Coordinates of C-alpha atoms in Angstrom, one line a residue:
M1 CA -59.0 80.7 -62.0
S2 CA -56.4 78.2 -60.7
W3 CA -57.5 75.2 -58.6
N4 CA -55.6 76.4 -55.6
E5 CA -56.6 80.0 -55.8
P6 CA -59.3 81.5 -53.6
G7 CA -62.6 80.7 -54.9
G8 CA -61.3 77.8 -57.1
G9 CA -63.0 75.2 -54.9
N10 CA -59.7 73.5 -53.9
K11 CA -60.0 70.9 -56.7
D12 CA -57.1 68.6 -57.5
P13 CA -56.8 68.2 -61.3
W14 CA -54.5 64.9 -61.0
S15 CA -56.3 62.8 -58.5
G16 CA -59.7 63.0 -60.3
R17 CA -61.3 63.7 -57.0
N18 CA -63.8 66.4 -56.5
D19 CA -63.5 66.2 -52.8
Q20 CA -60.6 65.4 -50.5
N21 CA -62.9 63.8 -48.0
N22 CA -63.9 61.0 -50.4
P23 CA -62.1 57.6 -50.0
P24 CA -59.9 56.2 -52.8
D25 CA -61.6 54.0 -55.4
L26 CA -61.0 50.2 -54.5
D27 CA -61.4 49.1 -58.0
E28 CA -58.6 51.3 -59.1
V29 CA -56.3 50.1 -56.4
I30 CA -56.9 46.4 -57.4
R31 CA -56.5 47.2 -61.1
S32 CA -53.2 48.9 -60.4
L33 CA -51.9 46.0 -58.4
Q34 CA -52.9 43.5 -61.1
D35 CA -51.1 45.6 -63.7
K36 CA -47.9 45.6 -61.7
L37 CA -48.0 41.8 -61.2
G38 CA -48.7 41.3 -64.8
G39 CA -45.8 43.3 -65.7
L40 CA -43.6 41.2 -63.5
F41 CA -44.6 37.9 -65.2
G42 CA -44.8 39.2 -68.7
G43 CA -48.6 39.6 -68.8
G44 CA -50.3 42.3 -70.9
S45 CA -52.4 45.1 -69.5
G46 CA -55.7 43.5 -70.6
G47 CA -58.3 42.7 -68.0
G48 CA -59.0 38.9 -68.1
S49 CA -55.7 37.6 -69.5
S50 CA -53.8 39.5 -66.9
D51 CA -55.7 38.0 -63.9
G52 CA -55.2 34.4 -65.1
S53 CA -51.4 34.7 -65.7
T54 CA -51.0 36.2 -62.3
M55 CA -52.7 33.3 -60.6
R56 CA -50.7 30.8 -62.5
G57 CA -47.5 32.6 -61.5
L58 CA -48.5 32.5 -57.9
G59 CA -49.3 28.8 -58.1
I60 CA -46.0 28.0 -59.6
I61 CA -44.2 29.9 -56.9
A62 CA -46.2 28.1 -54.2
A63 CA -45.6 24.7 -55.7
G64 CA -41.8 25.3 -56.1
A65 CA -41.6 26.5 -52.5
A66 CA -43.6 23.4 -51.3
V67 CA -41.3 21.1 -53.2
L68 CA -38.2 22.7 -51.8
W69 CA -39.7 22.6 -48.3
G70 CA -40.5 18.9 -48.6
L71 CA -37.0 18.0 -50.0
S72 CA -35.5 19.7 -46.9
G73 CA -37.0 17.0 -44.8
F74 CA -34.6 14.3 -46.1
Y75 CA -31.6 13.5 -43.9
I76 CA -29.0 10.8 -43.6
V77 CA -28.2 9.0 -40.3
D78 CA -24.6 7.6 -40.3
E79 CA -23.6 4.2 -39.0
G80 CA -23.3 4.2 -35.2
T81 CA -25.7 7.1 -34.7
R82 CA -29.5 7.4 -34.2
G83 CA -31.8 10.2 -35.2
V84 CA -34.3 11.4 -32.6
V85 CA -37.3 13.0 -34.4
T86 CA -39.5 15.6 -32.5
R87 CA -42.7 17.2 -33.6
F88 CA -43.2 20.6 -32.1
G89 CA -40.7 19.5 -29.4
A90 CA -42.5 16.2 -28.6
Y91 CA -40.8 12.8 -29.3
V92 CA -42.0 11.0 -32.4
E93 CA -39.5 8.2 -33.3
T94 CA -35.9 7.1 -33.3
T95 CA -34.5 6.5 -36.8
T96 CA -31.8 4.0 -37.7
P97 CA -28.8 4.6 -40.0
G98 CA -29.6 5.3 -43.7
L99 CA -31.7 7.8 -45.7
N100 CA -34.7 9.0 -43.7
W101 CA -37.4 11.7 -44.1
H102 CA -39.3 13.9 -41.6
V103 CA -41.8 16.7 -41.9
P104 CA -39.5 19.7 -42.5
T105 CA -38.9 22.5 -40.1
P106 CA -40.6 24.1 -38.2
I107 CA -43.0 21.1 -37.8
E108 CA -40.5 18.4 -37.1
Q109 CA -36.8 18.4 -36.2
V110 CA -34.1 15.7 -36.0
Q111 CA -31.3 15.4 -33.4
V112 CA -28.6 13.0 -34.4
I113 CA -26.9 11.3 -31.5
N114 CA -23.7 9.1 -31.7
V115 CA -24.5 5.9 -29.7
E116 CA -21.1 4.2 -30.2
Q117 CA -18.8 7.0 -29.3
Q118 CA -16.7 6.4 -26.1
R119 CA -17.2 9.5 -23.9
F120 CA -15.4 10.0 -20.6
I121 CA -15.4 12.3 -17.6
E122 CA -12.6 13.0 -15.1
V123 CA -13.2 13.4 -11.4
G124 CA -10.4 14.7 -9.2
Y125 CA -8.0 15.7 -12.0
R126 CA -7.8 17.3 -15.4
S127 CA -5.8 16.0 -18.3
G128 CA -4.6 17.3 -21.6
G129 CA -3.1 15.4 -24.5
G130 CA -2.8 12.3 -22.4
Q131 CA -0.6 14.0 -19.8
A132 CA -1.9 14.6 -16.3
M133 CA -2.3 18.3 -15.7
G134 CA -2.8 18.2 -12.0
S135 CA -5.2 17.4 -9.2
V136 CA -8.5 19.2 -8.4
P137 CA -8.5 19.0 -4.6
K138 CA -12.2 20.0 -4.4
E139 CA -13.1 16.8 -6.2
S140 CA -10.2 14.4 -5.2
M141 CA -10.0 14.9 -1.4
M142 CA -12.2 12.3 0.4
L143 CA -12.6 11.1 3.9
T144 CA -12.3 7.3 4.7
R145 CA -14.1 5.3 7.3
D146 CA -11.2 5.4 9.7
E147 CA -11.2 9.2 9.4
N148 CA -8.2 9.6 7.1
I149 CA -8.0 11.8 4.0
V150 CA -7.0 10.3 0.6
D151 CA -6.5 11.9 -2.8
V152 CA -8.5 9.8 -5.3
R153 CA -8.6 10.4 -9.1
L154 CA -11.2 8.6 -11.2
A155 CA -11.9 8.3 -14.9
V156 CA -15.3 7.0 -16.2
Q157 CA -16.0 5.9 -19.7
Y158 CA -19.5 5.7 -21.1
Q159 CA -21.6 5.6 -24.2
V160 CA -25.2 6.3 -25.1
K161 CA -27.5 3.3 -24.4
D162 CA -30.8 4.9 -25.5
A163 CA -30.9 7.9 -27.7
K164 CA -34.4 8.9 -26.7
D165 CA -33.7 8.8 -22.9
Y166 CA -30.3 10.6 -23.5
A167 CA -32.0 13.4 -25.4
F168 CA -35.1 14.0 -23.2
N169 CA -34.8 12.7 -19.7
V170 CA -31.7 14.6 -18.5
L171 CA -30.9 18.2 -19.3
D172 CA -27.1 17.9 -19.2
P173 CA -26.1 14.1 -19.2
N174 CA -22.4 14.8 -18.9
S175 CA -22.7 17.1 -15.9
T176 CA -25.3 14.9 -14.3
L177 CA -23.0 11.8 -14.7
K178 CA -20.0 13.7 -13.2
Q179 CA -22.1 14.8 -10.1
V180 CA -23.4 11.2 -9.7
T181 CA -19.8 9.8 -10.0
E182 CA -18.4 12.1 -7.4
S183 CA -21.3 11.4 -5.0
V184 CA -21.0 7.6 -5.4
Q185 CA -17.2 7.8 -5.2
R186 CA -17.4 9.6 -1.9
G187 CA -19.9 7.1 -0.5
V188 CA -17.8 4.1 -1.5
I189 CA -14.5 5.6 -0.2
G190 CA -16.2 6.7 3.0
A191 CA -17.3 3.1 3.7
S192 CA -13.7 1.7 3.4
D193 CA -10.5 2.0 5.4
M194 CA -7.5 3.9 4.1
D195 CA -5.3 0.9 3.8
F196 CA -7.9 -1.0 1.9
V197 CA -8.3 1.9 -0.5
L198 CA -4.6 2.3 -1.1
T199 CA -3.6 -1.4 -1.3
E200 CA -5.6 -4.5 -2.0
G201 CA -9.1 -2.9 -2.3
R202 CA -8.6 -1.0 -5.6
S203 CA -10.3 -3.5 -7.9
E204 CA -13.2 -4.1 -5.4
I205 CA -13.7 -0.3 -5.0
V206 CA -13.8 0.2 -8.8
M207 CA -16.4 -2.5 -9.3
A208 CA -18.6 -1.1 -6.5
I209 CA -18.3 2.5 -8.0
K210 CA -19.2 1.3 -11.5
S211 CA -22.2 -0.7 -10.3
E212 CA -23.6 2.1 -8.1
I213 CA -23.2 4.7 -10.9
Q214 CA -25.0 2.5 -13.4
N215 CA -27.9 1.9 -10.9
V216 CA -28.3 5.7 -10.3
M217 CA -28.2 6.6 -14.0
D218 CA -30.7 3.8 -14.8
A219 CA -33.0 5.2 -12.1
Y220 CA -32.7 8.6 -13.8
K221 CA -33.4 7.0 -17.2
A222 CA -30.5 8.9 -18.6
G223 CA -29.8 6.4 -21.4
I224 CA -26.2 6.0 -20.4
L225 CA -24.1 2.8 -20.2
I226 CA -21.0 2.8 -18.1
T227 CA -18.4 0.9 -19.9
S228 CA -15.4 1.2 -17.5
V229 CA -14.2 2.9 -14.4
N230 CA -10.5 3.5 -13.9
L231 CA -8.9 4.4 -10.6
Q232 CA -6.1 6.6 -12.0
D233 CA -4.5 7.3 -8.6
A234 CA -5.1 6.9 -4.9
Q235 CA -2.7 8.3 -2.4
P236 CA -2.5 10.2 0.8
P237 CA -2.4 14.0 0.6
E238 CA 0.9 15.6 -0.4
Q239 CA 1.4 17.2 3.0
V240 CA 1.7 13.8 4.7
Q241 CA 3.3 11.9 1.8
G242 CA 6.7 11.4 3.5
A243 CA 5.2 10.1 6.7
F244 CA 3.0 7.7 4.7
E245 CA 6.0 6.4 2.8
D246 CA 7.7 5.7 6.1
A247 CA 4.7 3.8 7.2
I248 CA 4.6 1.8 4.0
K249 CA 8.3 1.0 4.4
A250 CA 7.7 -0.2 8.0
R251 CA 4.8 -2.3 6.8
E252 CA 7.0 -3.9 4.1
D253 CA 9.7 -4.6 6.7
K254 CA 7.1 -6.2 8.9
Q255 CA 6.0 -8.4 6.0
R256 CA 9.6 -9.3 5.1
L257 CA 10.3 -10.4 8.7
I258 CA 7.1 -12.4 8.7
N259 CA 8.1 -14.1 5.5
E260 CA 11.6 -14.9 6.9
A261 CA 10.0 -16.3 10.1
E262 CA 7.7 -18.4 8.1
A263 CA 10.6 -19.7 6.0
Y264 CA 12.5 -20.6 9.2
S265 CA 9.4 -22.2 10.6
N266 CA 9.0 -24.2 7.4
D267 CA 12.6 -25.4 7.7
V268 CA 12.6 -26.2 11.5
V269 CA 9.1 -27.6 12.0
P270 CA 9.5 -30.5 9.5
K271 CA 12.8 -31.4 11.1
A272 CA 11.3 -31.4 14.5
R273 CA 8.3 -33.4 13.3
G274 CA 10.8 -35.9 11.7
A275 CA 12.8 -36.1 15.0
A276 CA 9.6 -36.5 17.0
S277 CA 8.3 -39.2 14.6
R278 CA 11.7 -41.0 14.9
I279 CA 11.6 -40.9 18.7
V280 CA 8.1 -42.2 18.7
Q281 CA 9.1 -45.0 16.4
E282 CA 12.0 -45.8 18.6
A283 CA 9.8 -45.8 21.7
E284 CA 7.4 -48.1 19.8
G285 CA 10.2 -50.4 18.9
Y286 CA 11.5 -50.4 22.5
K287 CA 8.0 -51.1 23.7
E288 CA 7.7 -54.1 21.3
K289 CA 11.1 -55.3 22.4
V290 CA 10.3 -55.2 26.1
I291 CA 6.9 -56.8 25.5
A292 CA 8.5 -59.6 23.5
R293 CA 11.2 -60.1 26.1
A294 CA 8.6 -60.2 28.9
N295 CA 6.5 -62.7 26.9
G296 CA 9.7 -64.8 26.3
D297 CA 10.5 -64.7 30.1
V298 CA 7.0 -65.7 30.9
S299 CA 7.1 -68.5 28.4
R300 CA 10.5 -69.7 29.7
F301 CA 9.4 -69.4 33.3
G302 CA 6.3 -71.6 32.4
Q303 CA 8.5 -74.2 30.8
L304 CA 10.9 -74.1 33.8
M305 CA 8.0 -74.5 36.2
V306 CA 7.0 -77.7 34.4
E307 CA 10.5 -79.1 34.7
Y308 CA 10.8 -78.0 38.3
K309 CA 7.7 -79.9 39.3
K310 CA 9.2 -83.0 37.7
A311 CA 12.6 -82.7 39.4
P312 CA 12.8 -79.9 41.9
A313 CA 16.4 -80.6 43.1
V314 CA 17.9 -80.9 39.6
T315 CA 16.1 -77.9 38.4
K316 CA 17.2 -75.9 41.4
Q317 CA 20.8 -76.9 40.8
R318 CA 20.6 -76.0 37.2
M319 CA 19.2 -72.6 38.0
Y320 CA 21.9 -72.0 40.5
I321 CA 24.6 -72.9 38.0
E322 CA 23.1 -70.7 35.3
A323 CA 22.9 -67.8 37.7
M324 CA 26.5 -68.2 38.8
E325 CA 27.5 -68.4 35.1
S326 CA 25.8 -65.1 34.4
V327 CA 27.4 -63.5 37.4
L328 CA 30.9 -64.8 36.8
E329 CA 30.8 -63.8 33.1
R330 CA 30.8 -60.2 34.3
S331 CA 33.5 -60.6 37.0
N332 CA 37.3 -60.9 36.7
N333 CA 37.8 -62.3 40.3
V334 CA 37.1 -66.0 40.8
L335 CA 37.1 -67.9 44.1
V336 CA 37.6 -71.7 43.8
D337 CA 36.7 -74.1 46.6
V338 CA 39.4 -76.8 46.6
K339 CA 38.2 -80.4 47.2
G340 CA 39.0 -81.9 50.5
G341 CA 40.4 -78.8 52.1
N342 CA 39.3 -75.6 53.8
N343 CA 41.4 -73.3 51.6
I344 CA 39.9 -71.2 48.9
L345 CA 41.8 -70.6 45.7
Y346 CA 41.7 -66.9 44.5
L347 CA 42.5 -66.3 40.9
P348 CA 43.2 -62.7 40.1
L349 CA 41.9 -62.8 36.5
D350 CA 42.0 -59.1 36.0
K351 CA 45.7 -58.8 36.8
M352 CA 46.4 -61.9 34.7
T353 CA 44.6 -60.3 31.8
T354 CA 46.4 -57.1 32.2
K355 CA 49.8 -58.8 32.3
M356 CA 49.1 -60.8 29.2
S357 CA 47.9 -57.7 27.3
E358 CA 51.1 -55.9 28.2
E359 CA 53.1 -58.8 26.6
Q360 CA 51.3 -58.3 23.3
P361 CA 53.3 -56.5 20.5
A362 CA 53.1 -52.7 20.6
V363 CA 52.0 -52.4 17.0
A364 CA 48.7 -54.0 17.7
P365 CA 46.8 -52.5 20.6
V366 CA 45.0 -55.0 22.8
S367 CA 41.3 -54.9 22.2
H368 CA 38.4 -56.1 24.3
E369 CA 38.0 -59.1 22.0
S370 CA 41.6 -60.3 22.5
T371 CA 41.3 -60.0 26.3
S372 CA 38.2 -62.1 26.2
V373 CA 40.0 -64.7 24.1
V374 CA 42.9 -64.9 26.6
S375 CA 40.7 -65.2 29.6
Q376 CA 38.2 -67.6 28.1
P377 CA 40.2 -70.9 28.8
V378 CA 40.5 -69.9 32.4
K379 CA 36.8 -69.1 32.7
E380 CA 35.9 -72.4 31.1
A381 CA 38.1 -74.3 33.6
V382 CA 36.5 -72.5 36.5
K383 CA 33.1 -73.3 35.1
T384 CA 34.0 -77.0 34.8
D385 CA 35.1 -77.0 38.5
I386 CA 31.9 -75.3 39.5
R387 CA 29.8 -77.9 37.7
A388 CA 31.8 -80.7 39.3
S389 CA 31.4 -79.3 42.7
A390 CA 27.6 -78.9 42.2
R391 CA 27.3 -82.5 41.1
E392 CA 29.2 -83.7 44.1
R393 CA 26.9 -81.7 46.4
D394 CA 23.9 -83.0 44.6
V395 CA 25.1 -86.6 45.1
R396 CA 25.8 -86.0 48.8
G397 CA 22.4 -84.4 49.3
R398 CA 20.7 -87.4 47.8

């Protein structure tokens, strides 16, 4: 009777089981697995020797895998970079350039960061290949303190100061720095006037922006060092560029006229000061002259007073004669009192002088000196007569 025929008891001749409900033999399963592993590593089908070779094979595989896993932990940090080691995501250490080792993945990982690379961001514009590609109005348009709008383009260069802070404290350092730069830039520009931003205040604004950005990034502990801030361009909006150029031209004309006025002032003022100084010196000289003359008159009067007290009549007569001499020196008409008579002799010296000057040769014009020389003998004679008359009166008076 067949095993699967009715009444055959449903026995399976290959499985060795008398009942389908019985579980498989565990010893047979283990033995079958050992045989397969032994066949893989060249072991026989014997019981004890097969088990030992299998275990040795597994140990060799495990040892080789462990060696390879440990060797994968070696890494090289190049010059100018730092390696940030993390263990299950937590910071462990920062490694310096050279050959280093860490517990391999997935326990520890290394992030190599270049700390000497010069990185930069652009605010207000975008460039490519060193050529300006255009403005970004959303970033470049800013309001000044005097309520004017300026187009400012800024470039910031930076490098990593601390690899640990750069890797852990800020999620996206580049984006964070750009946002901080735009915020600080708007604050500094908003506190300045438009003319200051566009003209003499550029260097001061750049220094203020750099200092403020560095302070904010240090407060964030972002591990970033700002090396330079460059103000690429600062100008009014394109819509009012023409009017602004006219205003600049007017300002330049104003400055030119001021410079010309200062040059004229520098030329005129010293001359005026020199003339004023000369006038003052002349006045001082005239003052000294008058004072000296007055002092001389006082001294002469004092001496004359002494002589007058000694001989009043003689002194009076002498003073009269000297006064008449000074008067007659400036007069061309002389009246002479003739002795012993009531007639007065009139000498028209002016006409006599004119007649004598007309008789001079025409080649040599008569000068004041020649006239004086011609009339001098006549004057001396008159003076002699006056002195004689004065002596006679003096004698009669006595």
